[in-house]
Amino acid sequence: MLNIGAVLLLLIGMTDGLKTFCNATKSSRTPCFGSPGGTLEVQLDMTSSGILYELKRNNVPIYLFDHEIINTNLRFSMNYSTRILTMKDLHSSDNGLYSMGDLVCLGFKTDYFYLSIEAPVSSPLLSRECLSRGQQRVSCAAEGDGPHYSWSLDGLPLNATRLLSGPSNASDITLEPGLSGLITCSVRNNVSAAAATFTLSLCDDPIPIIARFLTVVGLLLVALAVYWALKKKKTSRPQDIPLSSMAGDDDGLARRESDEEDDWPAVAVAHVVLKLRRQLIGRCCRSDVVLKLNEF
């Protein structure tokens, strides 16, 4: 769960990292977040009007603020009028529980906040895979610490009624058949947010295509079988041998050419089957379907 309410994050792009803001006046030990190389501004309560404040991390003093001395520290600074503590050039070693207290005034209130450093999320990368029966799986990948995902289709959140598997906050979701439009994957964590959109088109179901292909092939094979049966029946009839059978090679050559012409249906069927097979492979995007077609 993202910390919302007690922590207000203002995400401002900077050349040296992100700038975040944390309101530590709402509750004790307020969770605050920063990014590596970024800047954190913490709004403190500081009800006392002292001139000497001590900043501790994990109960170890790390800096002393003197209201009467100009601060020359490049990482920590304090605006006494607005009561905002600024921490720059954050890194992972800055994680921990911080306290800020007045060393002079008795009975002062110590402000606490817990700082966590998180790497910002990157721009998400979207990919799609067509499944069986028109279903499709959409994946969203992003780098960063603790990314949280959300999906929308044509500006409306994707709910469970339009998902076949995977919760709507998962990085991979499976959509029901027949969905198309602009799908958006939004990614965020406690220090940054990013989103990516692409056009979702319908996936062709390869099963009806294969069924039509097999039907056409089957009809062609039946026609070929009938043709060969008729040809065999015709050639099996007894014929008289004419006296001119000794005419020799010229008549034999003519008969062979006539037999080759009689084979044209088989050649035509083979050409039609090959053409249908090539067209079907060109329309199918799934490797398993192509492997099945290669068996024919």
PDB file of C-alpha atoms in Angstrom:
ATOM      1  CA  MET A   1       0.000   0.000   0.000  1.00  0.00           C
ATOM      2  CA  LEU A   2       1.239   3.460  -0.869  1.00  0.00           C
ATOM      3  CA  ASN A   3       1.457   5.913   2.009  1.00  0.00           C
ATOM      4  CA  ILE A   4      -1.043   8.636   1.146  1.00  0.00           C
ATOM      5  CA  GLY A   5      -2.325  11.363   3.445  1.00  0.00           C
ATOM      6  CA  ALA A   6       0.413  11.624   6.048  1.00  0.00           C
ATOM      7  CA  VAL A   7       2.962  11.925   3.252  1.00  0.00           C
ATOM      8  CA  LEU A   8       2.418  14.393   0.429  1.00  0.00           C
ATOM      9  CA  LEU A   9       4.763  13.782  -2.473  1.00  0.00           C
ATOM     10  CA  LEU A  10       5.383  16.529  -4.978  1.00  0.00           C
ATOM     11  CA  LEU A  11       7.063  14.896  -7.963  1.00  0.00           C
ATOM     12  CA  ILE A  12       9.194  17.490  -9.705  1.00  0.00           C
ATOM     13  CA  GLY A  13      11.665  16.423 -12.392  1.00  0.00           C
ATOM     14  CA  MET A  14      15.178  17.720 -11.753  1.00  0.00           C
ATOM     15  CA  THR A  15      18.525  17.217 -13.409  1.00  0.00           C
ATOM     16  CA  ASP A  16      20.067  15.863 -10.210  1.00  0.00           C
ATOM     17  CA  GLY A  17      17.143  13.648  -9.184  1.00  0.00           C
ATOM     18  CA  LEU A  18      13.593  13.921  -7.923  1.00  0.00           C
ATOM     19  CA  LYS A  19      12.378  16.417  -5.377  1.00  0.00           C
ATOM     20  CA  THR A  20       9.912  15.111  -2.792  1.00  0.00           C
ATOM     21  CA  PHE A  21       8.022  16.774   0.022  1.00  0.00           C
ATOM     22  CA  CYS A  22       6.999  15.219   3.327  1.00  0.00           C
ATOM     23  CA  ASN A  23       4.640  16.672   5.934  1.00  0.00           C
ATOM     24  CA  ALA A  24       5.912  15.482   9.309  1.00  0.00           C
ATOM     25  CA  THR A  25       3.423  17.538  11.352  1.00  0.00           C
ATOM     26  CA  LYS A  26       0.521  15.111  10.953  1.00  0.00           C
ATOM     27  CA  SER A  27       1.716  12.244  13.119  1.00  0.00           C
ATOM     28  CA  SER A  28       4.742  10.911  14.929  1.00  0.00           C
ATOM     29  CA  ARG A  29       7.319   8.951  12.958  1.00  0.00           C
ATOM     30  CA  THR A  30       5.883  10.048   9.643  1.00  0.00           C
ATOM     31  CA  PRO A  31       7.120   7.924   6.711  1.00  0.00           C
ATOM     32  CA  CYS A  32       9.034  10.034   4.193  1.00  0.00           C
ATOM     33  CA  PHE A  33      10.546   8.984   0.868  1.00  0.00           C
ATOM     34  CA  GLY A  34      13.351  10.178  -1.336  1.00  0.00           C
ATOM     35  CA  SER A  35      15.204   9.012  -4.442  1.00  0.00           C
ATOM     36  CA  PRO A  36      18.949   8.501  -4.967  1.00  0.00           C
ATOM     37  CA  GLY A  37      20.555  11.807  -5.834  1.00  0.00           C
ATOM     38  CA  GLY A  38      17.320  13.639  -5.111  1.00  0.00           C
ATOM     39  CA  THR A  39      16.178  16.282  -2.634  1.00  0.00           C
ATOM     40  CA  LEU A  40      13.762  15.915   0.282  1.00  0.00           C
ATOM     41  CA  GLU A  41      11.913  18.758   1.976  1.00  0.00           C
ATOM     42  CA  VAL A  42      10.384  17.955   5.379  1.00  0.00           C
ATOM     43  CA  GLN A  43       7.782  20.193   6.984  1.00  0.00           C
ATOM     44  CA  LEU A  44       8.437  20.128  10.738  1.00  0.00           C
ATOM     45  CA  ASP A  45       6.257  21.236  13.630  1.00  0.00           C
ATOM     46  CA  MET A  46       8.921  22.865  15.834  1.00  0.00           C
ATOM     47  CA  THR A  47       6.538  24.573  18.260  1.00  0.00           C
ATOM     48  CA  SER A  48       9.491  26.027  20.195  1.00  0.00           C
ATOM     49  CA  SER A  49      11.287  29.191  19.104  1.00  0.00           C
ATOM     50  CA  GLY A  50      14.783  28.057  20.008  1.00  0.00           C
ATOM     51  CA  ILE A  51      17.989  28.932  18.248  1.00  0.00           C
ATOM     52  CA  LEU A  52      19.809  25.612  18.502  1.00  0.00           C
ATOM     53  CA  TYR A  53      18.426  22.442  16.925  1.00  0.00           C
ATOM     54  CA  GLU A  54      19.972  19.021  16.703  1.00  0.00           C
ATOM     55  CA  LEU A  55      19.296  16.583  13.849  1.00  0.00           C
ATOM     56  CA  LYS A  56      19.739  12.895  14.653  1.00  0.00           C
ATOM     57  CA  ARG A  57      19.547   9.737  12.582  1.00  0.00           C
ATOM     58  CA  ASN A  58      18.871   6.504  14.468  1.00  0.00           C
ATOM     59  CA  ASN A  59      19.540   8.482  17.676  1.00  0.00           C
ATOM     60  CA  VAL A  60      23.012   9.528  16.494  1.00  0.00           C
ATOM     61  CA  PRO A  61      23.648  13.310  16.067  1.00  0.00           C
ATOM     62  CA  ILE A  62      24.535  14.173  12.470  1.00  0.00           C
ATOM     63  CA  TYR A  63      24.138  17.966  12.332  1.00  0.00           C
ATOM     64  CA  LEU A  64      23.622  20.967  14.616  1.00  0.00           C
ATOM     65  CA  PHE A  65      21.644  23.962  13.376  1.00  0.00           C
ATOM     66  CA  ASP A  66      22.446  27.331  14.968  1.00  0.00           C
ATOM     67  CA  HIS A  67      19.987  30.090  14.216  1.00  0.00           C
ATOM     68  CA  GLU A  68      22.681  32.759  14.674  1.00  0.00           C
ATOM     69  CA  ILE A  69      25.322  31.127  12.444  1.00  0.00           C
ATOM     70  CA  ILE A  70      25.142  30.962   8.645  1.00  0.00           C
ATOM     71  CA  ASN A  71      24.821  27.380   7.523  1.00  0.00           C
ATOM     72  CA  THR A  72      27.535  26.298   5.096  1.00  0.00           C
ATOM     73  CA  ASN A  73      26.526  22.644   4.869  1.00  0.00           C
ATOM     74  CA  LEU A  74      25.668  21.620   1.304  1.00  0.00           C
ATOM     75  CA  ARG A  75      23.439  18.664   2.232  1.00  0.00           C
ATOM     76  CA  PHE A  76      21.387  19.891   5.212  1.00  0.00           C
ATOM     77  CA  SER A  77      19.722  23.268   5.548  1.00  0.00           C
ATOM     78  CA  MET A  78      16.942  24.739   7.676  1.00  0.00           C
ATOM     79  CA  ASN A  79      14.445  27.515   6.917  1.00  0.00           C
ATOM     80  CA  TYR A  80      13.444  28.769  10.354  1.00  0.00           C
ATOM     81  CA  SER A  81      10.548  30.908   9.119  1.00  0.00           C
ATOM     82  CA  THR A  82       8.823  28.121   7.206  1.00  0.00           C
ATOM     83  CA  ARG A  83      10.182  25.323   9.468  1.00  0.00           C
ATOM     84  CA  ILE A  84      11.246  23.267   6.466  1.00  0.00           C
ATOM     85  CA  LEU A  85      14.266  20.964   6.660  1.00  0.00           C
ATOM     86  CA  THR A  86      15.983  20.339   3.301  1.00  0.00           C
ATOM     87  CA  MET A  87      18.157  17.292   2.625  1.00  0.00           C
ATOM     88  CA  LYS A  88      20.053  17.117  -0.689  1.00  0.00           C
ATOM     89  CA  ASP A  89      22.000  14.485  -2.615  1.00  0.00           C
ATOM     90  CA  LEU A  90      20.206  11.582  -0.954  1.00  0.00           C
ATOM     91  CA  HIS A  91      21.652   8.072  -1.004  1.00  0.00           C
ATOM     92  CA  SER A  92      20.819   4.681   0.454  1.00  0.00           C
ATOM     93  CA  SER A  93      22.821   5.318   3.649  1.00  0.00           C
ATOM     94  CA  ASP A  94      20.318   8.057   4.534  1.00  0.00           C
ATOM     95  CA  ASN A  95      17.655   5.482   5.402  1.00  0.00           C
ATOM     96  CA  GLY A  96      16.610   5.626   9.039  1.00  0.00           C
ATOM     97  CA  LEU A  97      14.623   7.297  11.820  1.00  0.00           C
ATOM     98  CA  TYR A  98      15.271  11.038  12.143  1.00  0.00           C
ATOM     99  CA  SER A  99      14.554  13.393  15.015  1.00  0.00           C
ATOM    100  CA  MET A 100      14.799  17.181  15.248  1.00  0.00           C
ATOM    101  CA  GLY A 101      14.790  18.851  18.660  1.00  0.00           C
ATOM    102  CA  ASP A 102      15.543  22.123  20.444  1.00  0.00           C
ATOM    103  CA  LEU A 103      18.618  21.777  22.660  1.00  0.00           C
ATOM    104  CA  VAL A 104      17.983  24.999  24.634  1.00  0.00           C
ATOM    105  CA  CYS A 105      14.259  25.152  25.360  1.00  0.00           C
ATOM    106  CA  LEU A 106      13.063  22.744  28.046  1.00  0.00           C
ATOM    107  CA  GLY A 107       9.970  20.697  27.314  1.00  0.00           C
ATOM    108  CA  PHE A 108      10.304  21.095  23.557  1.00  0.00           C
ATOM    109  CA  LYS A 109       8.546  18.784  21.147  1.00  0.00           C
ATOM    110  CA  THR A 110      10.804  16.535  19.102  1.00  0.00           C
ATOM    111  CA  ASP A 111       9.741  15.894  15.512  1.00  0.00           C
ATOM    112  CA  TYR A 112      10.280  12.402  14.134  1.00  0.00           C
ATOM    113  CA  PHE A 113      10.169  11.067  10.588  1.00  0.00           C
ATOM    114  CA  TYR A 114      11.377   7.855   8.974  1.00  0.00           C
ATOM    115  CA  LEU A 115      13.206   8.243   5.669  1.00  0.00           C
ATOM    116  CA  SER A 116      13.270   5.523   3.013  1.00  0.00           C
ATOM    117  CA  ILE A 117      15.246   5.857  -0.216  1.00  0.00           C
ATOM    118  CA  GLU A 118      13.612   4.322  -3.302  1.00  0.00           C
ATOM    119  CA  ALA A 119      14.756   4.179  -6.915  1.00  0.00           C
ATOM    120  CA  PRO A 120      12.181   5.862  -9.174  1.00  0.00           C
ATOM    121  CA  VAL A 121      10.234   3.764 -11.670  1.00  0.00           C
ATOM    122  CA  SER A 122      11.274   3.777 -15.304  1.00  0.00           C
ATOM    123  CA  SER A 123       9.051   4.224 -18.340  1.00  0.00           C
ATOM    124  CA  PRO A 124       7.129   0.940 -18.685  1.00  0.00           C
ATOM    125  CA  LEU A 125       7.553  -1.359 -21.684  1.00  0.00           C
ATOM    126  CA  LEU A 126       4.401  -3.026 -23.024  1.00  0.00           C
ATOM    127  CA  SER A 127       4.162  -6.317 -24.923  1.00  0.00           C
ATOM    128  CA  ARG A 128       1.280  -8.450 -26.179  1.00  0.00           C
ATOM    129  CA  GLU A 129       0.816 -12.143 -26.932  1.00  0.00           C
ATOM    130  CA  CYS A 130      -2.153 -13.676 -28.753  1.00  0.00           C
ATOM    131  CA  LEU A 131      -3.535 -16.807 -27.081  1.00  0.00           C
ATOM    132  CA  SER A 132      -6.151 -19.336 -28.158  1.00  0.00           C
ATOM    133  CA  ARG A 133      -9.805 -18.432 -28.761  1.00  0.00           C
ATOM    134  CA  GLY A 134      -9.059 -14.754 -29.276  1.00  0.00           C
ATOM    135  CA  GLN A 135      -7.624 -14.189 -25.793  1.00  0.00           C
ATOM    136  CA  GLN A 136      -4.503 -12.072 -25.330  1.00  0.00           C
ATOM    137  CA  ARG A 137      -1.930 -11.542 -22.614  1.00  0.00           C
ATOM    138  CA  VAL A 138      -0.522  -8.045 -22.035  1.00  0.00           C
ATOM    139  CA  SER A 139       2.670  -7.517 -20.013  1.00  0.00           C
ATOM    140  CA  CYS A 140       4.060  -4.328 -18.484  1.00  0.00           C
ATOM    141  CA  ALA A 141       7.679  -4.155 -17.315  1.00  0.00           C
ATOM    142  CA  ALA A 142       9.277  -1.286 -15.380  1.00  0.00           C
ATOM    143  CA  GLU A 143      12.369  -0.860 -13.257  1.00  0.00           C
ATOM    144  CA  GLY A 144      12.449   0.755  -9.842  1.00  0.00           C
ATOM    145  CA  ASP A 145      11.795  -0.097  -6.189  1.00  0.00           C
ATOM    146  CA  GLY A 146       8.375  -1.426  -5.219  1.00  0.00           C
ATOM    147  CA  PRO A 147       6.432  -0.670  -8.436  1.00  0.00           C
ATOM    148  CA  HIS A 148       2.619  -0.725  -8.265  1.00  0.00           C
ATOM    149  CA  TYR A 149       0.694  -1.378 -11.495  1.00  0.00           C
ATOM    150  CA  SER A 150      -2.736  -0.312 -12.709  1.00  0.00           C
ATOM    151  CA  TRP A 151      -4.477  -0.771 -16.077  1.00  0.00           C
ATOM    152  CA  SER A 152      -7.070   1.132 -18.080  1.00  0.00           C
ATOM    153  CA  LEU A 153      -8.749   0.609 -21.458  1.00  0.00           C
ATOM    154  CA  ASP A 154      -9.928   3.685 -23.372  1.00  0.00           C
ATOM    155  CA  GLY A 155      -9.540   5.716 -20.196  1.00  0.00           C
ATOM    156  CA  LEU A 156     -11.646   3.373 -18.019  1.00  0.00           C
ATOM    157  CA  PRO A 157     -10.085   1.141 -15.334  1.00  0.00           C
ATOM    158  CA  LEU A 158      -9.886  -2.534 -16.229  1.00  0.00           C
ATOM    159  CA  ASN A 159     -12.001  -4.491 -13.769  1.00  0.00           C
ATOM    160  CA  ALA A 160     -12.381  -8.195 -13.066  1.00  0.00           C
ATOM    161  CA  THR A 161     -15.273  -8.595 -15.540  1.00  0.00           C
ATOM    162  CA  ARG A 162     -12.929  -7.932 -18.464  1.00  0.00           C
ATOM    163  CA  LEU A 163      -9.987  -9.944 -17.134  1.00  0.00           C
ATOM    164  CA  LEU A 164      -9.647 -13.699 -17.483  1.00  0.00           C
ATOM    165  CA  SER A 165      -6.700 -14.031 -15.115  1.00  0.00           C
ATOM    166  CA  GLY A 166      -4.474 -11.850 -12.998  1.00  0.00           C
ATOM    167  CA  PRO A 167      -5.597  -9.018 -10.714  1.00  0.00           C
ATOM    168  CA  SER A 168      -5.914  -5.527 -12.173  1.00  0.00           C
ATOM    169  CA  ASN A 169      -2.789  -4.424 -10.253  1.00  0.00           C
ATOM    170  CA  ALA A 170      -0.533  -7.168 -11.700  1.00  0.00           C
ATOM    171  CA  SER A 171       2.217  -6.609 -14.253  1.00  0.00           C
ATOM    172  CA  ASP A 172       0.761  -9.352 -16.520  1.00  0.00           C
ATOM    173  CA  ILE A 173      -2.948  -9.646 -17.309  1.00  0.00           C
ATOM    174  CA  THR A 174      -5.006 -11.872 -19.625  1.00  0.00           C
ATOM    175  CA  LEU A 175      -7.898 -10.197 -21.419  1.00  0.00           C
ATOM    176  CA  GLU A 176     -11.135 -11.770 -22.522  1.00  0.00           C
ATOM    177  CA  PRO A 177     -11.753 -12.140 -26.299  1.00  0.00           C
ATOM    178  CA  GLY A 178     -13.074  -9.223 -28.302  1.00  0.00           C
ATOM    179  CA  LEU A 179     -11.350  -6.361 -26.452  1.00  0.00           C
ATOM    180  CA  SER A 180      -9.644  -3.593 -28.428  1.00  0.00           C
ATOM    181  CA  GLY A 181      -8.747   0.067 -27.965  1.00  0.00           C
ATOM    182  CA  LEU A 182      -6.107   2.133 -26.182  1.00  0.00           C
ATOM    183  CA  ILE A 183      -4.709   0.207 -23.219  1.00  0.00           C
ATOM    184  CA  THR A 184      -2.597   2.032 -20.640  1.00  0.00           C
ATOM    185  CA  CYS A 185      -0.260   0.629 -18.003  1.00  0.00           C
ATOM    186  CA  SER A 186       0.481   3.001 -15.123  1.00  0.00           C
ATOM    187  CA  VAL A 187       3.370   2.336 -12.753  1.00  0.00           C
ATOM    188  CA  ARG A 188       4.170   4.212  -9.558  1.00  0.00           C
ATOM    189  CA  ASN A 189       5.985   3.946  -6.281  1.00  0.00           C
ATOM    190  CA  ASN A 190       6.468   6.350  -3.382  1.00  0.00           C
ATOM    191  CA  VAL A 191       8.756   8.729  -5.287  1.00  0.00           C
ATOM    192  CA  SER A 192       7.692   8.677  -8.953  1.00  0.00           C
ATOM    193  CA  ALA A 193       5.126   7.592 -11.518  1.00  0.00           C
ATOM    194  CA  ALA A 194       5.142   6.708 -15.232  1.00  0.00           C
ATOM    195  CA  ALA A 195       2.716   5.347 -17.843  1.00  0.00           C
ATOM    196  CA  ALA A 196       2.719   3.862 -21.342  1.00  0.00           C
ATOM    197  CA  THR A 197      -0.096   3.358 -23.883  1.00  0.00           C
ATOM    198  CA  PHE A 198      -0.485   1.369 -27.075  1.00  0.00           C
ATOM    199  CA  THR A 199      -3.320   0.359 -29.401  1.00  0.00           C
ATOM    200  CA  LEU A 200      -4.807  -3.034 -28.594  1.00  0.00           C
ATOM    201  CA  SER A 201      -6.167  -4.851 -31.662  1.00  0.00           C
ATOM    202  CA  LEU A 202      -8.169  -8.048 -31.919  1.00  0.00           C
ATOM    203  CA  CYS A 203      -6.367 -11.378 -32.148  1.00  0.00           C
ATOM    204  CA  ASP A 204      -7.447 -13.762 -34.916  1.00  0.00           C
ATOM    205  CA  ASP A 205      -8.497 -17.154 -33.610  1.00  0.00           C
ATOM    206  CA  PRO A 206      -6.434 -19.711 -35.595  1.00  0.00           C
ATOM    207  CA  ILE A 207      -8.778 -22.625 -34.882  1.00  0.00           C
ATOM    208  CA  PRO A 208     -11.529 -21.649 -37.397  1.00  0.00           C
ATOM    209  CA  ILE A 209      -8.843 -20.867 -39.988  1.00  0.00           C
ATOM    210  CA  ILE A 210      -7.309 -24.322 -39.590  1.00  0.00           C
ATOM    211  CA  ALA A 211     -10.769 -25.903 -39.777  1.00  0.00           C
ATOM    212  CA  ARG A 212     -11.499 -24.150 -43.089  1.00  0.00           C
ATOM    213  CA  PHE A 213      -8.107 -25.153 -44.421  1.00  0.00           C
ATOM    214  CA  LEU A 214      -8.620 -28.803 -43.508  1.00  0.00           C
ATOM    215  CA  THR A 215     -12.106 -28.757 -45.075  1.00  0.00           C
ATOM    216  CA  VAL A 216     -10.767 -27.473 -48.396  1.00  0.00           C
ATOM    217  CA  VAL A 217      -7.918 -29.981 -48.357  1.00  0.00           C
ATOM    218  CA  GLY A 218     -10.327 -32.785 -47.561  1.00  0.00           C
ATOM    219  CA  LEU A 219     -12.627 -31.902 -50.463  1.00  0.00           C
ATOM    220  CA  LEU A 220      -9.683 -31.737 -52.836  1.00  0.00           C
ATOM    221  CA  LEU A 221      -8.441 -35.137 -51.666  1.00  0.00           C
ATOM    222  CA  VAL A 222     -11.906 -36.641 -52.168  1.00  0.00           C
ATOM    223  CA  ALA A 223     -12.066 -35.214 -55.686  1.00  0.00           C
ATOM    224  CA  LEU A 224      -8.615 -36.596 -56.418  1.00  0.00           C
ATOM    225  CA  ALA A 225      -9.581 -40.030 -55.115  1.00  0.00           C
ATOM    226  CA  VAL A 226     -12.690 -40.093 -57.338  1.00  0.00           C
ATOM    227  CA  TYR A 227     -10.596 -39.088 -60.338  1.00  0.00           C
ATOM    228  CA  TRP A 228      -8.032 -41.827 -59.774  1.00  0.00           C
ATOM    229  CA  ALA A 229     -10.774 -44.394 -59.216  1.00  0.00           C
ATOM    230  CA  LEU A 230     -12.409 -43.505 -62.534  1.00  0.00           C
ATOM    231  CA  LYS A 231      -9.083 -43.533 -64.321  1.00  0.00           C
ATOM    232  CA  LYS A 232      -8.186 -46.939 -62.889  1.00  0.00           C
ATOM    233  CA  LYS A 233     -11.538 -48.341 -63.908  1.00  0.00           C
ATOM    234  CA  LYS A 234     -11.077 -47.024 -67.426  1.00  0.00           C
ATOM    235  CA  THR A 235      -7.562 -48.390 -67.820  1.00  0.00           C
ATOM    236  CA  SER A 236      -8.546 -51.808 -66.413  1.00  0.00           C
ATOM    237  CA  ARG A 237     -10.955 -52.548 -69.320  1.00  0.00           C
ATOM    238  CA  PRO A 238      -9.637 -55.149 -71.845  1.00  0.00           C
ATOM    239  CA  GLN A 239      -8.730 -53.610 -75.172  1.00  0.00           C
ATOM    240  CA  ASP A 240      -8.032 -55.148 -78.512  1.00  0.00           C
ATOM    241  CA  ILE A 241      -4.514 -54.937 -79.760  1.00  0.00           C
ATOM    242  CA  PRO A 242      -4.586 -53.319 -83.206  1.00  0.00           C
ATOM    243  CA  LEU A 243      -2.483 -54.643 -86.019  1.00  0.00           C
ATOM    244  CA  SER A 244      -0.758 -51.325 -86.192  1.00  0.00           C
ATOM    245  CA  SER A 245       0.682 -51.756 -82.679  1.00  0.00           C
ATOM    246  CA  MET A 246       3.992 -52.365 -84.269  1.00  0.00           C
ATOM    247  CA  ALA A 247       4.075 -48.809 -85.547  1.00  0.00           C
ATOM    248  CA  GLY A 248       6.787 -48.304 -83.011  1.00  0.00           C
ATOM    249  CA  ASP A 249       8.148 -45.423 -81.082  1.00  0.00           C
ATOM    250  CA  ASP A 250       5.963 -42.619 -82.471  1.00  0.00           C
ATOM    251  CA  ASP A 251       2.741 -44.085 -81.176  1.00  0.00           C
ATOM    252  CA  GLY A 252       4.338 -44.941 -77.793  1.00  0.00           C
ATOM    253  CA  LEU A 253       5.545 -41.397 -77.352  1.00  0.00           C
ATOM    254  CA  ALA A 254       2.102 -40.033 -78.150  1.00  0.00           C
ATOM    255  CA  ARG A 255       0.535 -42.323 -75.563  1.00  0.00           C
ATOM    256  CA  ARG A 256       3.046 -41.221 -72.872  1.00  0.00           C
ATOM    257  CA  GLU A 257       2.322 -37.564 -73.586  1.00  0.00           C
ATOM    258  CA  SER A 258      -1.394 -38.303 -73.344  1.00  0.00           C
ATOM    259  CA  ASP A 259      -0.880 -40.019 -69.946  1.00  0.00           C
ATOM    260  CA  GLU A 260       1.060 -37.009 -68.639  1.00  0.00           C
ATOM    261  CA  GLU A 261      -1.783 -34.726 -69.706  1.00  0.00           C
ATOM    262  CA  ASP A 262      -4.222 -36.975 -67.824  1.00  0.00           C
ATOM    263  CA  ASP A 263      -2.288 -36.296 -64.577  1.00  0.00           C
ATOM    264  CA  TRP A 264      -3.132 -32.558 -64.540  1.00  0.00           C
ATOM    265  CA  PRO A 265      -5.803 -32.847 -61.746  1.00  0.00           C
ATOM    266  CA  ALA A 266      -3.239 -34.172 -59.260  1.00  0.00           C
ATOM    267  CA  VAL A 267      -0.829 -31.380 -60.086  1.00  0.00           C
ATOM    268  CA  ALA A 268      -3.584 -28.770 -59.782  1.00  0.00           C
ATOM    269  CA  VAL A 269      -4.677 -30.111 -56.387  1.00  0.00           C
ATOM    270  CA  ALA A 270      -1.107 -30.031 -55.099  1.00  0.00           C
ATOM    271  CA  HIS A 271      -0.745 -26.405 -56.195  1.00  0.00           C
ATOM    272  CA  VAL A 272      -4.002 -25.382 -54.478  1.00  0.00           C
ATOM    273  CA  VAL A 273      -3.062 -27.096 -51.200  1.00  0.00           C
ATOM    274  CA  LEU A 274       0.384 -25.473 -51.201  1.00  0.00           C
ATOM    275  CA  LYS A 275      -1.108 -22.036 -51.868  1.00  0.00           C
ATOM    276  CA  LEU A 276      -3.674 -22.389 -49.048  1.00  0.00           C
ATOM    277  CA  ARG A 277      -0.972 -23.591 -46.662  1.00  0.00           C
ATOM    278  CA  ARG A 278       1.258 -20.591 -47.388  1.00  0.00           C
ATOM    279  CA  GLN A 279      -1.617 -18.134 -46.924  1.00  0.00           C
ATOM    280  CA  LEU A 280      -2.619 -19.711 -43.618  1.00  0.00           C
ATOM    281  CA  ILE A 281       0.932 -19.657 -42.242  1.00  0.00           C
ATOM    282  CA  GLY A 282       1.185 -16.001 -43.214  1.00  0.00           C
ATOM    283  CA  ARG A 283      -1.955 -15.141 -41.179  1.00  0.00           C
ATOM    284  CA  CYS A 284      -1.058 -17.115 -38.070  1.00  0.00           C
ATOM    285  CA  CYS A 285       1.110 -15.398 -35.465  1.00  0.00           C
ATOM    286  CA  ARG A 286       1.538 -18.342 -33.115  1.00  0.00           C
ATOM    287  CA  SER A 287       4.520 -20.644 -33.514  1.00  0.00           C
ATOM    288  CA  ASP A 288       2.591 -23.714 -32.303  1.00  0.00           C
ATOM    289  CA  VAL A 289       0.025 -23.246 -35.090  1.00  0.00           C
ATOM    290  CA  VAL A 290       2.768 -22.971 -37.718  1.00  0.00           C
ATOM    291  CA  LEU A 291       4.364 -26.178 -36.442  1.00  0.00           C
ATOM    292  CA  LYS A 292       1.027 -27.979 -36.764  1.00  0.00           C
ATOM    293  CA  LEU A 293       0.571 -26.724 -40.338  1.00  0.00           C
ATOM    294  CA  ASN A 294       4.042 -27.938 -41.289  1.00  0.00           C
ATOM    295  CA  GLU A 295       2.840 -31.475 -40.642  1.00  0.00           C
ATOM    296  CA  PHE A 296       0.614 -31.311 -43.754  1.00  0.00           C
TER     297      PHE A 296
END
